[in-house]
Short mmCIF file of C-alpha atoms in Angstrom, two decimals:
data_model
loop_
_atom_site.label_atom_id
_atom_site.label_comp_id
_atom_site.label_asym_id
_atom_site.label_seq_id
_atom_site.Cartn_x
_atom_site.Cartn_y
_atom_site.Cartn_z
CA UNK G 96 26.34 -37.56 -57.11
CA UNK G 97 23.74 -37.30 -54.18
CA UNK G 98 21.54 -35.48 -56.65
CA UNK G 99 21.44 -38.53 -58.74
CA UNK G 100 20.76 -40.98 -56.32
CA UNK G 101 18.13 -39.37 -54.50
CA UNK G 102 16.33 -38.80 -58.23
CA UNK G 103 16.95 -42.63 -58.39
CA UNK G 104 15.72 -43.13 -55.48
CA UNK G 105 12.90 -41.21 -55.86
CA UNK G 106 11.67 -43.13 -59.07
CA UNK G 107 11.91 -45.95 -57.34
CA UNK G 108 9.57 -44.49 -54.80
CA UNK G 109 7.42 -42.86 -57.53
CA UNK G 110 6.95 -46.46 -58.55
CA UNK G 111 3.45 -48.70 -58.57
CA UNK G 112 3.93 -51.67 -56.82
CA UNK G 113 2.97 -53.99 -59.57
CA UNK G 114 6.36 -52.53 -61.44
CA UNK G 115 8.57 -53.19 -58.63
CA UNK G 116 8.03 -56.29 -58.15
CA UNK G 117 7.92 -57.18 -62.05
CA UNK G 118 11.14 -55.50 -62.11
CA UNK G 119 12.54 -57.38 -59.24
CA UNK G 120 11.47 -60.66 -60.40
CA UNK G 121 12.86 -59.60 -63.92
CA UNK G 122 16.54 -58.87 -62.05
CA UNK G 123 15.56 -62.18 -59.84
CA UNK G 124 15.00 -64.30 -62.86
CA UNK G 125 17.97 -62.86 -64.72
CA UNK G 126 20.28 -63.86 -61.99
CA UNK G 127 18.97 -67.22 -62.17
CA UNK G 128 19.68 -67.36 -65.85
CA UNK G 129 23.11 -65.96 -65.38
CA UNK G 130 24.30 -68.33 -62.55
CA UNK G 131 23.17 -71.51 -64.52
CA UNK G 132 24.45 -70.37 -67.76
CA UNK G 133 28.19 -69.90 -66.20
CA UNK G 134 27.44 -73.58 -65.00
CA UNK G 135 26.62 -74.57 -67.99
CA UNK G 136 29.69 -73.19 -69.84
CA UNK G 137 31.56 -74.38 -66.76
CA UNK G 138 30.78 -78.02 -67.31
CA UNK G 139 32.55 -79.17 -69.89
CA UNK G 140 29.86 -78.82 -73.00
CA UNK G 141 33.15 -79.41 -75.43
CA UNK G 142 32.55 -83.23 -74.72
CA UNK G 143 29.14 -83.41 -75.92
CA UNK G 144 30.75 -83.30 -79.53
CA UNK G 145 31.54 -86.94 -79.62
CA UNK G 146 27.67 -87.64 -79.00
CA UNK G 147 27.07 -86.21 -82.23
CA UNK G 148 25.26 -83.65 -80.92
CA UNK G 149 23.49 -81.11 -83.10
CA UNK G 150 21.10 -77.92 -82.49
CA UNK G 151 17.36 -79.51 -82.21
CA UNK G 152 15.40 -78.27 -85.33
CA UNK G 153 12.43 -77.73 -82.98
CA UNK G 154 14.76 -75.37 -81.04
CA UNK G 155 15.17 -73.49 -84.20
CA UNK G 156 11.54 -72.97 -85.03
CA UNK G 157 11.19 -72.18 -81.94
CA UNK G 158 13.25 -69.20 -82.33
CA UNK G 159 11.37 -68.10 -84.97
CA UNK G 160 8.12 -68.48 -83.35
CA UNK G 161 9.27 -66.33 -80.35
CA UNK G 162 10.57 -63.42 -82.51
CA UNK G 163 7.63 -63.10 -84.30
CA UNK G 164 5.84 -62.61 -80.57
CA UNK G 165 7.91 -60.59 -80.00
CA UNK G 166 5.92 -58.43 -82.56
CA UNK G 167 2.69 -59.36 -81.87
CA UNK G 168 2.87 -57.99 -78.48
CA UNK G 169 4.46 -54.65 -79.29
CA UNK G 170 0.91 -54.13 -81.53
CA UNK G 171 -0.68 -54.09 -77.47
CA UNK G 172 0.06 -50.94 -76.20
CA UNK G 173 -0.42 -49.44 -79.91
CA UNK G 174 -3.77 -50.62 -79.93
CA UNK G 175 -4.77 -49.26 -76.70
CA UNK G 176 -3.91 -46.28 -77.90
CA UNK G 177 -6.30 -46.37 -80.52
CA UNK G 178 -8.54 -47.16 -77.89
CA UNK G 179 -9.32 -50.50 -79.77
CA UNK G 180 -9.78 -52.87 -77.29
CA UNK G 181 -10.36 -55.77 -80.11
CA UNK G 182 -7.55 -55.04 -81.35
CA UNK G 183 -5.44 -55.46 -78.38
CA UNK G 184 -7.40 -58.51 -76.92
CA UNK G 185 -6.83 -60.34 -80.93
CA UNK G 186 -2.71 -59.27 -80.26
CA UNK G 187 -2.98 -60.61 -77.45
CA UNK G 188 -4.64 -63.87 -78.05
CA UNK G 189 -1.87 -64.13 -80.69
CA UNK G 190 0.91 -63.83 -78.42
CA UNK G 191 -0.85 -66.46 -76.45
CA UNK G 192 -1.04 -68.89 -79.14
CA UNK G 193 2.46 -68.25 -80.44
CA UNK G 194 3.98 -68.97 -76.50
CA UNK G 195 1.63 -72.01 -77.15
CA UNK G 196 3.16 -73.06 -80.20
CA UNK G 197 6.90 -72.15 -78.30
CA UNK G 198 6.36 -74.30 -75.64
CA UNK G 199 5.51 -77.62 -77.55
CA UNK G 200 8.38 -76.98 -80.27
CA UNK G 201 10.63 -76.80 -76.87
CA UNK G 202 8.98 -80.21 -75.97
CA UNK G 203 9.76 -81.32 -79.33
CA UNK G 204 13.16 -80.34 -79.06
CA UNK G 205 13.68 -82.04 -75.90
CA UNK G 206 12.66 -85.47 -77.78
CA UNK G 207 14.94 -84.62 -80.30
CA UNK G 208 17.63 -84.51 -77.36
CA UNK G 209 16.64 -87.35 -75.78
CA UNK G 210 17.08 -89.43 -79.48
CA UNK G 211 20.70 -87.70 -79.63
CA UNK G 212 21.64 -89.72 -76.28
CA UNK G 213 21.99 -86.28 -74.81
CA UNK G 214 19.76 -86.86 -71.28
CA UNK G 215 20.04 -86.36 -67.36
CA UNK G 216 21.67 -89.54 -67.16
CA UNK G 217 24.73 -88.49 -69.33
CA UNK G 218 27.25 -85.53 -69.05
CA UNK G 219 26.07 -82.22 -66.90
CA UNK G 220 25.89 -80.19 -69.91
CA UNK G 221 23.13 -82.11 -71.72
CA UNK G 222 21.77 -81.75 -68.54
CA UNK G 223 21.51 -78.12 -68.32
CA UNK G 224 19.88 -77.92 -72.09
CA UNK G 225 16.73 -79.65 -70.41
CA UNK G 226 17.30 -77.32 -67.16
CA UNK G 227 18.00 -73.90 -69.01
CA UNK G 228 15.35 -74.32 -71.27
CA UNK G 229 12.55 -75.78 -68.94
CA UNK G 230 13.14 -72.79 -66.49
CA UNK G 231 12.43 -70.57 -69.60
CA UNK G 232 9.33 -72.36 -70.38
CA UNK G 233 8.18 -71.69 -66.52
CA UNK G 234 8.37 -68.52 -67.08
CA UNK G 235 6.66 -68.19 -69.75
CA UNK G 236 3.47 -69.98 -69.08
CA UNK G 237 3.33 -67.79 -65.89
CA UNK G 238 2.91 -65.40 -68.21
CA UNK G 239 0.75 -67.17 -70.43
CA UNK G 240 -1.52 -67.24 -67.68
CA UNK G 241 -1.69 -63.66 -67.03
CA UNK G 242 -2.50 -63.27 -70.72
CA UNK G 243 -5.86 -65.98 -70.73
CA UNK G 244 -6.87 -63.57 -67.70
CA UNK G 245 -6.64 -60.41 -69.45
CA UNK G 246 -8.38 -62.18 -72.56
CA UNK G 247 -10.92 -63.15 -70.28
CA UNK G 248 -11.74 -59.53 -68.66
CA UNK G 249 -11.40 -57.89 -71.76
CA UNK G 250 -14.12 -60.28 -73.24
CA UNK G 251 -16.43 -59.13 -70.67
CA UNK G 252 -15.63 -55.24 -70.86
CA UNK G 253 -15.73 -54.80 -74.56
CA UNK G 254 -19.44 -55.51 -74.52
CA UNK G 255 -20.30 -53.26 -71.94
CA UNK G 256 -19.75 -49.73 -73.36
CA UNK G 257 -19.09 -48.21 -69.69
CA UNK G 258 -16.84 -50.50 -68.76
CA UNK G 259 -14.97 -50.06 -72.12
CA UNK G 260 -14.52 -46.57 -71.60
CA UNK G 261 -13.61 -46.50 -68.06
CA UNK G 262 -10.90 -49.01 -69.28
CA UNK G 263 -9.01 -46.87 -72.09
CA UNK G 264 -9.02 -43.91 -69.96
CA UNK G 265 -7.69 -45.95 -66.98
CA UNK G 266 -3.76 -45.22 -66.28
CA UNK G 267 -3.40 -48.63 -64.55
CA UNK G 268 -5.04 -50.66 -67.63
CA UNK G 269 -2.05 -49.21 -69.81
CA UNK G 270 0.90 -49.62 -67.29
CA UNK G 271 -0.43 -53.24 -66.83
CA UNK G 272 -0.01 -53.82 -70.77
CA UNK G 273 3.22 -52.26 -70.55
CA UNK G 274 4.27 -54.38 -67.96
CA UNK G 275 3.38 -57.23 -69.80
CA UNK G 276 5.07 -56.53 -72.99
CA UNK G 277 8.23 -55.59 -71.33
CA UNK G 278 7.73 -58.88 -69.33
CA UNK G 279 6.96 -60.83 -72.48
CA UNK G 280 10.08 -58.89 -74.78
CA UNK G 281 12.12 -59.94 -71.25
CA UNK G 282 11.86 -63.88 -72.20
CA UNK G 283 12.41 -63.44 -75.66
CA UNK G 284 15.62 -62.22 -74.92
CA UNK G 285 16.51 -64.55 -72.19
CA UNK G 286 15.60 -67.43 -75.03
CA UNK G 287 17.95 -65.60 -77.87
CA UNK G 288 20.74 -65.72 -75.35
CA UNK G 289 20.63 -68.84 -74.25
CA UNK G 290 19.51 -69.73 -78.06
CA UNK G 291 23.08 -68.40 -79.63
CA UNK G 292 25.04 -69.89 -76.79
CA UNK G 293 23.79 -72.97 -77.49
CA UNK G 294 24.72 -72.40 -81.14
CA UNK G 295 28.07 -71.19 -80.64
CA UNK G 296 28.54 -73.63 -77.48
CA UNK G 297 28.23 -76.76 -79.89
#
């Protein structure tokens, strides 16, 4: 049993700091998801049924838009690999556009609330389909963000043959794309989650 630890502790060690604190934030932001989901579920959500309530088509589309991400940024680290860097700045751009398109069919969706009667002013529940959903959205343009600056330096690097080289055979260049798909694959399975509670909920 101490063998095991001290290997796991040892990883942890064996760690860059850029992935500890991803993976911290990851647990961090998963806790957060976890407490307000229980509230959710806690708060009487059976009574929204009388309000007619029904799953936002936005929030469907949504869905779909975030699953097919999902698969745009898995094409990344492939790329890289085949020491495109193109390649991996067009998947990327792509998984930029579709958290784009995400985040306004989540807007959408919350208008489509908001013409249900279901708003802050009404039962907790409704409440926490704004609160839920908008914390997911935070998320994600943080790492929307991240993605416009890696866009941005590998704009300037692919045109500078040097540069481009030093870049594919640079350890920390693939561990940050890794870090970002795993990041990005994170919050579409926090949305799927709180997508099919949401379904089965109402």
């Amino acid at each position: 049993m101490s063998q095991k630890q001290q290997t796991w502790f040892q990883k942890i060690e064996s760690m860059h700091p850029y992935q500890t604190l991803m993976y911290l934030g990851m647990f961090g932001s998963g806790l957060i998801f976890l407490f307000l989901t229980v509230a959710f579920l806690a708060s009487g959500y059976g009574q929204m049924d009388g309000l007619g309530f029904k799953m936002p088509r936005s929030f469907i589309l949504s869905t779909l838009v975030i699953l097919f991400s999902g698969y745009t940024v898995s094409k990344m680290l492939l790329h890289f690999k085949e020491e495109s860097i193109k390649k991996v700045k067009n998947s990327l751009l792509s998984t930029f556009f579709m958290g784009l398109i995400f985040t306004a069919l989540q807007l959408m969706g919350w208008k489509e609330l908001t013409g249900m009667g279901v708003d802050f002013k009404g039962l907790p529940s409704g409440s926490f389909l704004y609160v839920l959903s908008g914390i997911h959205i935070f998320h994600l343009i943080g790492a929307m963000v991240f993605a416009l600056i890696m866009v941005v330096q590998y704009s300037k690097r692919e045109k500078d043959q040097v540069q481009h080289l030093i870049m594919l055979t640079n350890p920390f260049e693939k561990m940050r794309i890794e870090l970002f798909t795993k990041y990005w694959h994170f919050m579409d399975f926090i949305w799927l989650v709180l997508f099919l509670i949401f379904v089965i909920s109402f």
